[in-house]
Coordinates of C-alpha atoms and ligand atoms in Angstrom, one line a residue:
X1027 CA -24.0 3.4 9.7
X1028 CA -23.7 5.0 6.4
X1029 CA -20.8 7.2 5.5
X1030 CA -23.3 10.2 4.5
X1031 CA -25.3 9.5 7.5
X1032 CA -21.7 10.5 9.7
X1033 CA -23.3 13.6 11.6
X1034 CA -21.4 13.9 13.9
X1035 CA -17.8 13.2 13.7
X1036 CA -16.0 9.8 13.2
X1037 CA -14.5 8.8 16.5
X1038 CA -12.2 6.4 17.5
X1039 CA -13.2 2.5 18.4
X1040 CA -11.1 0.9 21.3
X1041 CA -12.1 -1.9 23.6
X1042 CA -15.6 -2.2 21.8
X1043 CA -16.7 1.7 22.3
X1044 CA -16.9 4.6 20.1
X1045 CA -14.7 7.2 21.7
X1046 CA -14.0 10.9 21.1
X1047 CA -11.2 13.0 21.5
X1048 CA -9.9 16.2 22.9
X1049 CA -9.3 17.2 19.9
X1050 CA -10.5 17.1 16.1
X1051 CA -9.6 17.2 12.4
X1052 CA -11.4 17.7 9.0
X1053 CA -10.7 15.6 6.0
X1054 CA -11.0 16.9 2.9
X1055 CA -11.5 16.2 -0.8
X1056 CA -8.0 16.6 -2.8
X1057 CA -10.5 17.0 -6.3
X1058 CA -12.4 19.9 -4.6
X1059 CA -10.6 21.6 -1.4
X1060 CA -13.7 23.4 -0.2
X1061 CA -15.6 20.0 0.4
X1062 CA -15.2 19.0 3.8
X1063 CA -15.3 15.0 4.2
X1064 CA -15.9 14.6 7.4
X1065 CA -14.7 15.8 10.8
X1066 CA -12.4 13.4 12.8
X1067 CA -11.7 12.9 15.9
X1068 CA -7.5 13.2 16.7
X1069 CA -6.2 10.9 19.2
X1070 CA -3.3 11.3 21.6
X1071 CA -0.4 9.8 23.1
X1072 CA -3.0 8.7 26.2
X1073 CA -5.7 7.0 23.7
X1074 CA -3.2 5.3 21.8
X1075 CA -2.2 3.5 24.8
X1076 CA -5.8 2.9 26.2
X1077 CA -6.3 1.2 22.9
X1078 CA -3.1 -1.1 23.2
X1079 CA -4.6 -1.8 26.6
X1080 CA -7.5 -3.1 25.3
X1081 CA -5.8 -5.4 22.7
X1082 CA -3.6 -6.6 24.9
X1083 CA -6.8 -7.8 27.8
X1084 CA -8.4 -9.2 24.9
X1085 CA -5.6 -11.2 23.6
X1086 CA -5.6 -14.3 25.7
X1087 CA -9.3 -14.9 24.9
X1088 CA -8.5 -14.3 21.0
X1089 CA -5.8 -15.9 20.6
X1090 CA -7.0 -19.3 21.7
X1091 CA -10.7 -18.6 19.7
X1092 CA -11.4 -21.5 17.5
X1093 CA -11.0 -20.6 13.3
X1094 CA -14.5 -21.2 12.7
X1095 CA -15.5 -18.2 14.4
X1096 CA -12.2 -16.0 13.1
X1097 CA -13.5 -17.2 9.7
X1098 CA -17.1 -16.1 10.4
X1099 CA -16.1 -12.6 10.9
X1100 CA -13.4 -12.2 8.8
X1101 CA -16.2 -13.2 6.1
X1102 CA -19.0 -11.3 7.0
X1103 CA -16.3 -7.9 7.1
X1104 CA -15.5 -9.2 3.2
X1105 CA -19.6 -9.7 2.2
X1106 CA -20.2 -6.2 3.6
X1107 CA -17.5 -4.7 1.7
X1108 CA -18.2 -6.0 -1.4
X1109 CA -21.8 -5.1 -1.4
X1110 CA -20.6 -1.5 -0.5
X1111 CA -17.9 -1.0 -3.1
X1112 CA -20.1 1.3 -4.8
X1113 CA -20.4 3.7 -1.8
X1114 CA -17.4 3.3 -0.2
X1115 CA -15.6 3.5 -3.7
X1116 CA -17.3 6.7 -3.4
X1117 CA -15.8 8.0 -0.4
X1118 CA -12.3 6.4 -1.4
X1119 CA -12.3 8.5 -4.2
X1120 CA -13.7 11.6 -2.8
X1121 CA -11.1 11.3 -0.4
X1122 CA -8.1 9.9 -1.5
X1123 CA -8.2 11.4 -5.1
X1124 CA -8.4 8.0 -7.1
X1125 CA -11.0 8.0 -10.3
X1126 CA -14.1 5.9 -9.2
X1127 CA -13.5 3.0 -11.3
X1128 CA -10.2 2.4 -9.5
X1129 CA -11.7 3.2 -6.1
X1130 CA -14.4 1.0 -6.4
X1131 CA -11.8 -1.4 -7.3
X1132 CA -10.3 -1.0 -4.3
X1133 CA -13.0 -1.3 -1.9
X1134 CA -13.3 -4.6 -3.6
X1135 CA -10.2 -5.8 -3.4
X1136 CA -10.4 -5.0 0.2
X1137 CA -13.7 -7.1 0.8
X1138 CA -12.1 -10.0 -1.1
X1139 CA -8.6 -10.0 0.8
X1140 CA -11.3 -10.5 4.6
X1141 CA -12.5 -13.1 2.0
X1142 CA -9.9 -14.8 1.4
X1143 CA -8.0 -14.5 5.0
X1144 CA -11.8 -16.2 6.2
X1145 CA -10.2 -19.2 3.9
X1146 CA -6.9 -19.2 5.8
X1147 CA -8.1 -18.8 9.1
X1148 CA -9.6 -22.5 8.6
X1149 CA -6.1 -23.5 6.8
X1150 CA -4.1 -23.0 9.8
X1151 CA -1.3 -26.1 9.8
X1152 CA 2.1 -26.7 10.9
X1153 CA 4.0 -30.1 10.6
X1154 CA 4.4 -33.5 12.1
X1155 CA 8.3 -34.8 11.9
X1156 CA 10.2 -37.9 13.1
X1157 CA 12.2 -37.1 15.6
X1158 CA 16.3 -38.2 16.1
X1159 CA 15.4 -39.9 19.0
X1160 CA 13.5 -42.9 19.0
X1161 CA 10.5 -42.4 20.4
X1162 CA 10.0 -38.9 20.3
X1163 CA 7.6 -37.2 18.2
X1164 CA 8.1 -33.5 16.6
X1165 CA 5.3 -31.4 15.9
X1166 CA 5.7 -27.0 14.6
X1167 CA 2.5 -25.7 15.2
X1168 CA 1.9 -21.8 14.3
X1169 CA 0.5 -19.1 17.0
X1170 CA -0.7 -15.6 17.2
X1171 CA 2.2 -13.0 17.5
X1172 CA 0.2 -10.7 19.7
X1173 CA -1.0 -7.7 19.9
X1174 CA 0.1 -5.9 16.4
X1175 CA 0.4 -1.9 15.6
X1176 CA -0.5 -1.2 11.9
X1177 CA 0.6 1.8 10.8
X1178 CA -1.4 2.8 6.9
X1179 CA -0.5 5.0 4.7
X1180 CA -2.8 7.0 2.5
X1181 CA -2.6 6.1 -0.8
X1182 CA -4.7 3.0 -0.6
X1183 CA -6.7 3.6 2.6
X1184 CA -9.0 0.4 2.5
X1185 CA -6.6 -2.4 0.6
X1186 CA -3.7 -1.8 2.4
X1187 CA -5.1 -1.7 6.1
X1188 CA -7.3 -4.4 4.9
X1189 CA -4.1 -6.8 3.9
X1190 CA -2.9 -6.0 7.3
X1191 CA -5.5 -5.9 9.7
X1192 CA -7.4 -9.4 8.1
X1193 CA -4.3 -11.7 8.3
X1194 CA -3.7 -10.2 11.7
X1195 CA -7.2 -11.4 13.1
X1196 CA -7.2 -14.6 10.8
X1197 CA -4.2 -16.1 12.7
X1198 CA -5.6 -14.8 16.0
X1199 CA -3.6 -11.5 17.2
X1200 CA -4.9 -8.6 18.4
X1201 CA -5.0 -5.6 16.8
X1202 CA -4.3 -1.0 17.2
X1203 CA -4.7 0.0 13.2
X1204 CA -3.6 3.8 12.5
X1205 CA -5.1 5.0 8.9
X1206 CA -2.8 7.8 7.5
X1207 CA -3.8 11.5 8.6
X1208 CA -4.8 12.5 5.4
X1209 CA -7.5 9.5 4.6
X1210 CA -8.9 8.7 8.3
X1211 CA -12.5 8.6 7.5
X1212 CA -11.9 5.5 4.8
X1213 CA -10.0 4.1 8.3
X1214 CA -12.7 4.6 10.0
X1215 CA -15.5 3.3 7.5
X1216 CA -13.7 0.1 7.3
X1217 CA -13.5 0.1 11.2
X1218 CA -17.2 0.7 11.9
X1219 CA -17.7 -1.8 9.2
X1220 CA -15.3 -4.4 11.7
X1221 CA -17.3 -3.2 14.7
X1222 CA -20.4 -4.6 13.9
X1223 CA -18.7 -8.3 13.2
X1224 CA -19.0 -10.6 16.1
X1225 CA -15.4 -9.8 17.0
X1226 CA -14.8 -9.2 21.0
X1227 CA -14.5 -6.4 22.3
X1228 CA -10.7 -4.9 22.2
X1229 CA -9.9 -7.7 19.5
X1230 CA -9.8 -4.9 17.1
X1231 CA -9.3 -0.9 17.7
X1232 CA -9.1 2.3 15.2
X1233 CA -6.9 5.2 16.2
X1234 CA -6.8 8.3 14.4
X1235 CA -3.9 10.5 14.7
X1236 CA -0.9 11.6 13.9
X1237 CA 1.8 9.3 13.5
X1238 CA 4.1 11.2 15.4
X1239 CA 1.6 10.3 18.4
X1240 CA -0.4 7.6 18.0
X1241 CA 1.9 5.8 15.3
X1242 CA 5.0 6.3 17.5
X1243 CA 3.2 5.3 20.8
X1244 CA 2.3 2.4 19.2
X1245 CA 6.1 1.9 18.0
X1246 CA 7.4 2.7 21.4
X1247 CA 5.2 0.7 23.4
X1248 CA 6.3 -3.0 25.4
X1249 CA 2.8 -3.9 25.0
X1250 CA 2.8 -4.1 20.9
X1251 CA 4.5 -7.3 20.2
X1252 CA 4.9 -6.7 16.3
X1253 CA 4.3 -3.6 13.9
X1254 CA 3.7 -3.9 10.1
X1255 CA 4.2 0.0 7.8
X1256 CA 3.8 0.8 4.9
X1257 CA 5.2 4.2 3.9
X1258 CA 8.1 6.3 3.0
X1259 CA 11.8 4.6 3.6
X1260 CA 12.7 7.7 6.4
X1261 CA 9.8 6.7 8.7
X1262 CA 10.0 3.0 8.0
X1263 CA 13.6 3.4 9.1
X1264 CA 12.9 5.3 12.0
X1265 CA 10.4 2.8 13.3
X1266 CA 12.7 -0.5 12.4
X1267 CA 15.4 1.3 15.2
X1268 CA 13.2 2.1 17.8
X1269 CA 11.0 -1.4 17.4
X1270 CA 14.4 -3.5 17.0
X1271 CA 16.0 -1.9 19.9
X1272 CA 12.9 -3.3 21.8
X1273 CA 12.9 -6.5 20.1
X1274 CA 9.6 -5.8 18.1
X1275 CA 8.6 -8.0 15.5
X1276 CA 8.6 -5.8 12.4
X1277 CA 7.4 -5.4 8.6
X1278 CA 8.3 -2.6 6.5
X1279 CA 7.0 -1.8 2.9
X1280 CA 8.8 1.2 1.6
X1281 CA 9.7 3.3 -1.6
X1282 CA 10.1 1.9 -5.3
X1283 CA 11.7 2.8 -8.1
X1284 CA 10.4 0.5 -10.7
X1285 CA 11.9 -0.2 -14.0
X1286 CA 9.8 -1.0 -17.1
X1287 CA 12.4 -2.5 -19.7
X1288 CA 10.9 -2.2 -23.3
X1289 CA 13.0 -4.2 -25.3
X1290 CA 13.1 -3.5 -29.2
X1291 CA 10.9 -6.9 -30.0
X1292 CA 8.6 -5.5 -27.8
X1293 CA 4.5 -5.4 -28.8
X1294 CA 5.4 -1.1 -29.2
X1295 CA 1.5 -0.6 -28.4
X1296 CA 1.2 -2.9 -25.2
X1297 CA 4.2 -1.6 -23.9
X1298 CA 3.4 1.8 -24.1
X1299 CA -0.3 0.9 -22.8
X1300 CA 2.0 -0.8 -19.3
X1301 CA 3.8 2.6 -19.1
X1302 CA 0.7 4.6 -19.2
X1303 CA -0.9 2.6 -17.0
X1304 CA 2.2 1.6 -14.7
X1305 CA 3.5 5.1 -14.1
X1306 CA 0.3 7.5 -14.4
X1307 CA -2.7 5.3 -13.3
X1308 CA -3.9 6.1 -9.2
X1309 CA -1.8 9.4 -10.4
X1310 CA 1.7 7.9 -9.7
X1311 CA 0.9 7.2 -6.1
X1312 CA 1.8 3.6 -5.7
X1313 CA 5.2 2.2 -4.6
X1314 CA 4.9 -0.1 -7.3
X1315 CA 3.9 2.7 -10.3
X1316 CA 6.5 2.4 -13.1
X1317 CA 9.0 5.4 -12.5
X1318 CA 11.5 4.2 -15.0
X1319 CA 11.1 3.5 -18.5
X1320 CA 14.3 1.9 -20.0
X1321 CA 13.7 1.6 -23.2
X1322 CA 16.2 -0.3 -26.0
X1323 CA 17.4 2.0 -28.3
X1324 CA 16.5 0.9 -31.5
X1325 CA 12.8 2.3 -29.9
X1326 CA 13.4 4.5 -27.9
X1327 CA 12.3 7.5 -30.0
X1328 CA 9.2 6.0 -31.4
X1329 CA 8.3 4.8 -27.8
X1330 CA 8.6 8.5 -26.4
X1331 CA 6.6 9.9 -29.1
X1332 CA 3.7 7.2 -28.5
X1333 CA 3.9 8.0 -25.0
X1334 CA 3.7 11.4 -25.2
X1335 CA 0.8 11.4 -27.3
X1336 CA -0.8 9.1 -24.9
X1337 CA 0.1 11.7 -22.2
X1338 CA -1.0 14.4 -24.2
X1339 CA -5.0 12.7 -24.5
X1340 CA -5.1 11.7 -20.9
X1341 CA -7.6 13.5 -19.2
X1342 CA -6.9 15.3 -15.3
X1343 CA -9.7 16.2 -13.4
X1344 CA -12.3 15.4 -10.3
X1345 CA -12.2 12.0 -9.1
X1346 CA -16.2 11.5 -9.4
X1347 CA -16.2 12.7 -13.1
X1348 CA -16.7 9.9 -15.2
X1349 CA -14.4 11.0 -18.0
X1350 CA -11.3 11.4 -15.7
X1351 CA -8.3 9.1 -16.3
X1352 CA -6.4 10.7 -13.3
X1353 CA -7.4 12.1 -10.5
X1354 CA -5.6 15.0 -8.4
X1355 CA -2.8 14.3 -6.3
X1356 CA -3.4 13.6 -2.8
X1357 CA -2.5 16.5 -1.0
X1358 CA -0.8 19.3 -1.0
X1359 CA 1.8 18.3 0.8
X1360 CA 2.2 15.4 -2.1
X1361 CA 1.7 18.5 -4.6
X1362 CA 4.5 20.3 -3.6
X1363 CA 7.0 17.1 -3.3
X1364 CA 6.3 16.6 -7.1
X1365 CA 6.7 20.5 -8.0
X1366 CA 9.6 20.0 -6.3
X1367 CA 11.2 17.1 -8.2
X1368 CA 10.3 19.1 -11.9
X1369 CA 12.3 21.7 -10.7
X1370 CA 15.1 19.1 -10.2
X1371 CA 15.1 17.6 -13.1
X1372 CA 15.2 20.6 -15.2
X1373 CA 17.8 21.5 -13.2
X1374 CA 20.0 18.9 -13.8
X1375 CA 19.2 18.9 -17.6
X1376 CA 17.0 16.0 -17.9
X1377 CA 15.3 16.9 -21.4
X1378 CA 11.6 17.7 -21.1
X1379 CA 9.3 15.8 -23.1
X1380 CA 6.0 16.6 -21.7
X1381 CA 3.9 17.8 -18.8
X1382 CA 4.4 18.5 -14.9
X1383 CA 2.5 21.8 -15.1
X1384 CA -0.3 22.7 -12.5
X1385 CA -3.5 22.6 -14.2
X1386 CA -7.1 24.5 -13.4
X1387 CA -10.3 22.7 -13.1
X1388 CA -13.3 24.0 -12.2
X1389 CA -13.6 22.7 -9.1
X1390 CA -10.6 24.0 -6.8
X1391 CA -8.1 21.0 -5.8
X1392 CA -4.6 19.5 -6.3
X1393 CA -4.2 19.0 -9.9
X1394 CA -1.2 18.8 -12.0
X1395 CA -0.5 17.1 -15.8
X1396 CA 1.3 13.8 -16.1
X1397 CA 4.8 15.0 -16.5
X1398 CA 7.9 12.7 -19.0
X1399 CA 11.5 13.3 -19.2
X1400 CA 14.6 11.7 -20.8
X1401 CA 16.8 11.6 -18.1
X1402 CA 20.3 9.8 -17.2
X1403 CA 20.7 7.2 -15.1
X1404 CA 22.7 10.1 -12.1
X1405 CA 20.2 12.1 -12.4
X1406 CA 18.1 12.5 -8.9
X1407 CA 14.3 12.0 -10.9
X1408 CA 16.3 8.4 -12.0
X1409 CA 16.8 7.5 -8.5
X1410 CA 14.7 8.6 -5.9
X1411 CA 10.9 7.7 -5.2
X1412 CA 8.8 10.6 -6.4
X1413 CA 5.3 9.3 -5.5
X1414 CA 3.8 11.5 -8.5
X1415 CA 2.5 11.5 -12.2
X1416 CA 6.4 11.8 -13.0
X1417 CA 8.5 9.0 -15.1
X1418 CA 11.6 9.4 -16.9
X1419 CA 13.2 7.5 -20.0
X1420 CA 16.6 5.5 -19.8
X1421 CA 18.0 4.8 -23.0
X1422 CA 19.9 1.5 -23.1
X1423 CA 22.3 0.4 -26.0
X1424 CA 20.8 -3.7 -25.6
X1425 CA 18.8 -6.2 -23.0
X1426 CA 22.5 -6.6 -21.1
X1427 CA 22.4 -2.6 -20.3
X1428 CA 18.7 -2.9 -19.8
X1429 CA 19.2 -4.9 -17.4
X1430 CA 21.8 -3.4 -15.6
X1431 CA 19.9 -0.3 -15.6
X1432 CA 17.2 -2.3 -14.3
X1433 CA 19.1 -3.4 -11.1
X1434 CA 20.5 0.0 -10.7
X1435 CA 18.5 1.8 -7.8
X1436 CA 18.7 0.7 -4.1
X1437 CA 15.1 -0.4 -4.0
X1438 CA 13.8 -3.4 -5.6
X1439 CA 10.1 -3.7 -5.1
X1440 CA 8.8 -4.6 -9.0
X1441 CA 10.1 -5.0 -12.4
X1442 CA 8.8 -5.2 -15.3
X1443 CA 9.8 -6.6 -18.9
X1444 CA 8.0 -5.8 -22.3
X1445 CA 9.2 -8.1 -24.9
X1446 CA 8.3 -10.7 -27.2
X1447 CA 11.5 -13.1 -27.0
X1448 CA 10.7 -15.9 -24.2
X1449 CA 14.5 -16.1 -23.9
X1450 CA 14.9 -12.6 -22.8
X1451 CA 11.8 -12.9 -20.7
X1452 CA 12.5 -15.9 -18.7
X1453 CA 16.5 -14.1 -18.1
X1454 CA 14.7 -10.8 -17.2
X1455 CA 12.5 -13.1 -14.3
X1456 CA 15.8 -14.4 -13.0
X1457 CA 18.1 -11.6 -12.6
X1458 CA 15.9 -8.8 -12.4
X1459 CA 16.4 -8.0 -8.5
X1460 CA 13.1 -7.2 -7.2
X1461 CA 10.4 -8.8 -5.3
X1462 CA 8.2 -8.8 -8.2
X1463 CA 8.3 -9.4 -11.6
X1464 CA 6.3 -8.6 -14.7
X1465 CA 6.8 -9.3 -18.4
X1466 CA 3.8 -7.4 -20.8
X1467 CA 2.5 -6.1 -17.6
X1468 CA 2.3 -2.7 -16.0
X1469 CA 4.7 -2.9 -12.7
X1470 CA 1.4 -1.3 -11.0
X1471 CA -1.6 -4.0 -10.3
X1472 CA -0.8 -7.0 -8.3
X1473 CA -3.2 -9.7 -7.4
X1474 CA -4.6 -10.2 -3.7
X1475 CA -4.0 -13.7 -2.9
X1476 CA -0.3 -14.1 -3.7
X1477 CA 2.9 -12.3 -1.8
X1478 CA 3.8 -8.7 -1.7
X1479 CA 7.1 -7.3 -1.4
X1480 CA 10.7 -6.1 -1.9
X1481 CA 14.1 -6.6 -1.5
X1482 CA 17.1 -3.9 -1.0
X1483 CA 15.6 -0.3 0.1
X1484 CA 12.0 -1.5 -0.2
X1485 CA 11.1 -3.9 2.1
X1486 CA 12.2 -5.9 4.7
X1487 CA 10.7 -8.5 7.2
X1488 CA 8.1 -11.3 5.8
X1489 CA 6.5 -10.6 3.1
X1490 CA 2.0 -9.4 3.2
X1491 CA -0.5 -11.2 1.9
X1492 CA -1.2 -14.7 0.9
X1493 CA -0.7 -17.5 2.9
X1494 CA 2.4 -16.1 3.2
X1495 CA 1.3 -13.8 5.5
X1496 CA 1.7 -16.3 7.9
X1497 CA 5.7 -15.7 8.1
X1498 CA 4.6 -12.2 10.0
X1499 CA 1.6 -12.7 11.6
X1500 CA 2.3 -16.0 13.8
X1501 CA 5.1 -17.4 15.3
X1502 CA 6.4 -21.5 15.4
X1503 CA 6.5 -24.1 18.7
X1504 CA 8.4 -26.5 17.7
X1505 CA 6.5 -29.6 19.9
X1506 CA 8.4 -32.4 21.3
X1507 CA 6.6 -35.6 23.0
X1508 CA 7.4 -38.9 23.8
X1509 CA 5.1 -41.5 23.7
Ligands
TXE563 O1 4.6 9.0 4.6 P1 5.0 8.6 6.1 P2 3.8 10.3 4.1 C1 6.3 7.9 0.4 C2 6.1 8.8 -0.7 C3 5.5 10.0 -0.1 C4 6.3 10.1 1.2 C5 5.6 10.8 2.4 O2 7.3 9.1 -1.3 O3 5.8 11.2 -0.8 O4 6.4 8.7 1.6 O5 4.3 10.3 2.6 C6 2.8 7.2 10.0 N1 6.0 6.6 14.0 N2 5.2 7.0 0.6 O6 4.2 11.5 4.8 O7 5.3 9.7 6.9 C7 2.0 8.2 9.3 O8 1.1 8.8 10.2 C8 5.0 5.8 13.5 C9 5.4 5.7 -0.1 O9 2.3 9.9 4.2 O10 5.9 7.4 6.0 C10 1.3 7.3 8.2 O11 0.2 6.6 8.9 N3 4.2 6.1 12.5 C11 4.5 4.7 0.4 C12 2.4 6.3 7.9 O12 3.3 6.4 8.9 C13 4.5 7.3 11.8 C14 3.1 5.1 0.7 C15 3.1 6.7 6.6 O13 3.6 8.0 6.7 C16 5.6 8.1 12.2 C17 3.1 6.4 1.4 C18 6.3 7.8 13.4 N4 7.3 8.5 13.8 C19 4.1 7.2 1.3 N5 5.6 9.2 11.4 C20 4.5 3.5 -0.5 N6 5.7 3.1 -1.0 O14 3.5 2.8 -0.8 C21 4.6 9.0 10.4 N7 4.0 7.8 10.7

């Protein structure tokens, strides 16, 4: 089904049936407010678990299914995807907020990530060792986990569910997949896009709800072996306790604060094209987006006035329009958490270079200008995750300071370097302590066939995506037989 031909509204999909609720929601567009998306269906505490029923009946089937037919599915979800991106980049950004061009980058992303886990499916290995006693032969083979929650947020409602849910089918688990509340009908195209692959019946189920609800049944619930978030560090900590106290395998992505060191040999124009890009692109809203701009000081001036008058240009408006760099923020909700944080930093004297106003458009929705301050490394816009079109400037005296600066924050998703010394580079890529590391490249914008994630405050468990996806999504037998 086409998304415009939804009439009537998107329901949930457990155990192989479209369901509907008791009660619903609307979704609407973040660019234009009075435009309705689509009407959902809100599940509760009861679905949720009707749904982890279902995964967990259709489990022993699926998790002995041969990779071919994993592989078939998992491809023909990707082919379907891609061939959409135009019209589901459409709804993405109609709903979500991001400009079309990044949307339909997105959607493809998403198809190629079911591509590539098709690939992996087929790749499924373990080992073959000698054992210490003569005799004996040792073999670790790799199985499903079981039945896994994932738990989305909103900001990339079809690339993040997709780096979850794909891995989690390609190794054979079964799967409950909760979209955020404020993006559910992007779930839900991608899960009517699932239904119609030659999956069983209960292999895969949507549930739309809150997360209070559904996301914390699922959390709570014996019957979900292993749960993999992404979203802000107070829930991912709330769900680590309750799923460790049950002994729940569990993933968390989290927060970033992620520092873009421009040294003074930097390329001044590339380095301010990876802060624009890094900190303001998909409006802020990515836990890698560069929130920190430490910048050496023999540049620092000339880099803030060349970002400023990037900032100045950069054009805020409706998603769809084709001259819009940056969208609207997500929701209000998101709106209101950025306000917030302006009011903080003027507060605390961090000197205002630019932006962080609320702006009009002509179509009603939650826009607001890319906002820049110098601030100190104390001050709270330095330190916490602000999820917004908000960066701030460090000044640091060398690379040593930069560096320190750089390791500074309790998170440590991404960090970047801009510089042209090699030496300085390849010391930056050592000692930087983060997950991932860039040098002349925007912290924002990772590629979808390598790992993903943190270390300190940002992450924790195995890392997503790539094959080393496996390290969440099965589990090792370690094999022993004597001839
Ligand atoms: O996140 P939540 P929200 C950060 C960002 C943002 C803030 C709030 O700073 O401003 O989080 O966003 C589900 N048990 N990030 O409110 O609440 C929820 O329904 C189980 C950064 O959206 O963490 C949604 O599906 N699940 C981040 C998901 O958790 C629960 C991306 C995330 O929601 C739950 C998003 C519960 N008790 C937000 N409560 C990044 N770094 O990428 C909520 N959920």
């Amino acid at each position: 089904m086409r998304v415009h031909e939804l009439k009537q509204n998107a329901r949930q999909y457990i155990n192989g049936r479209w369901e509907t609720s008791g009660t619903t929601g609307i979704s609407r567009n973040p660019s234009d407010t009075r435009e309705a998306v689509a009407e959902f269906a809100r599940a509760d505490r009861s679905q949720a678990e009707l749904a982890i029923r279902a995964a967990n009946e259709a489990l022993p089937q699926w998790s002995h299914s041969g990779p071919q037919r994993r592989a078939d599915a998992l491809d023909q979800i990707g082919t379907e995807l891609l061939a959409r991106k135009d019209e589901l980049g459409n709804l993405l950004a109609r709903e979500e907020g991001k400009t079309l061009p990044e949307a339909i980058g997105e959607v493809a992303r998403a198809g190629n990530i079911f591509k590539f886990f098709a690939g992996e499916a087929l790749r499924i290995g373990g080992e073959t060792l000698a054992s210490v006693r003569p005799g004996v032969q040792v073999e670790v083979t790799r199985e499903p986990v079981g039945v896994v929650g994932l738990i989305a947020p909103w900001n990339f409602p079809f690339a993040i569910p997709a780096w979850k849910i794909a891995p989690a089918l390609a190794y054979g688990n079964t799967v409950v997949f909760k979209p955020a509340e404020s993006v559910p009908i992007c779930g839900w195209a991608l899960a009517e896009i699932i239904s119609r692959s030659t999956l069983p019946a209960g292999v895969f189920n949507l549930v739309m709800g809150s997360g209070r609800e559904v996301g914390q049944t699922f959390v709570d619930s014996p019957l979900v072996h292993a749960l993999s978030f992404t979203g802000s560090v107070a829930t991912g900590e709330r769900i680590l306790q309750a799923a460790s106290a049950r002994r729940a395998k569990v993933q968390l992505e989290m927060g970033g604060k992620n520092p873009l060191v421009v040294l003074a040999d930097a390329d001044l124009d590339q380095a301010v094209d990876c802060a624009l890009q890094g900190a303001y692109y998909s409006t802020g809203q990515r836990c890698t987006a560069s929130s920190r701009l430490i910048v050496e000081d023999a540049v620092h001036d000339a880099f803030v006035a060349r970002l400023r008058h990037r900032l100045v240009a950069l054009k805020v408006g409706h998603a769809l329009d084709r001259d819009t760099q940056m969208g609207p923020v997500a929701d209000a909700a998101q709106l209101a958490q950025n306000q917030t944080y302006i009011e903080i930093a003027r507060n605390e004297g961090a000197e205002h270079v630019w932006g962080g106003e609320l702006l009009e458009r002509p179509t009603p929705g939650h826009y607001m200008s890319p906002a820049l301050f110098l601030a100190k490394p104390e001050h709270r816009v330095a330190r916490e995750e602000i999820f917004g079109p908000v960066a701030c400037v460090l000044r640091a005296d060398d690379y040593e300071h930069a560096l320190a600066l750089a390791n500074d924050t309790e998170f440590g998703l991404c960090a970047g370097i801009c510089t042209t010394s090699l030496k300085q580079a390849t010391h930056f890529k050592r000692h930087a302590q983060a997950g991932m590391v860039m040098v002349n490249l925007p912290t924002a914008g990772v590629d979808f066939h390598v790992p993903f994630g943190g270390r300190k405050g940002s992450s924790y468990g195995p890392r997503e995506q790539g094959r080393y996806a496996a390290e969440f999504y099965t589990t090792v037998k370690t094999g022993y037989t004597q001839a």
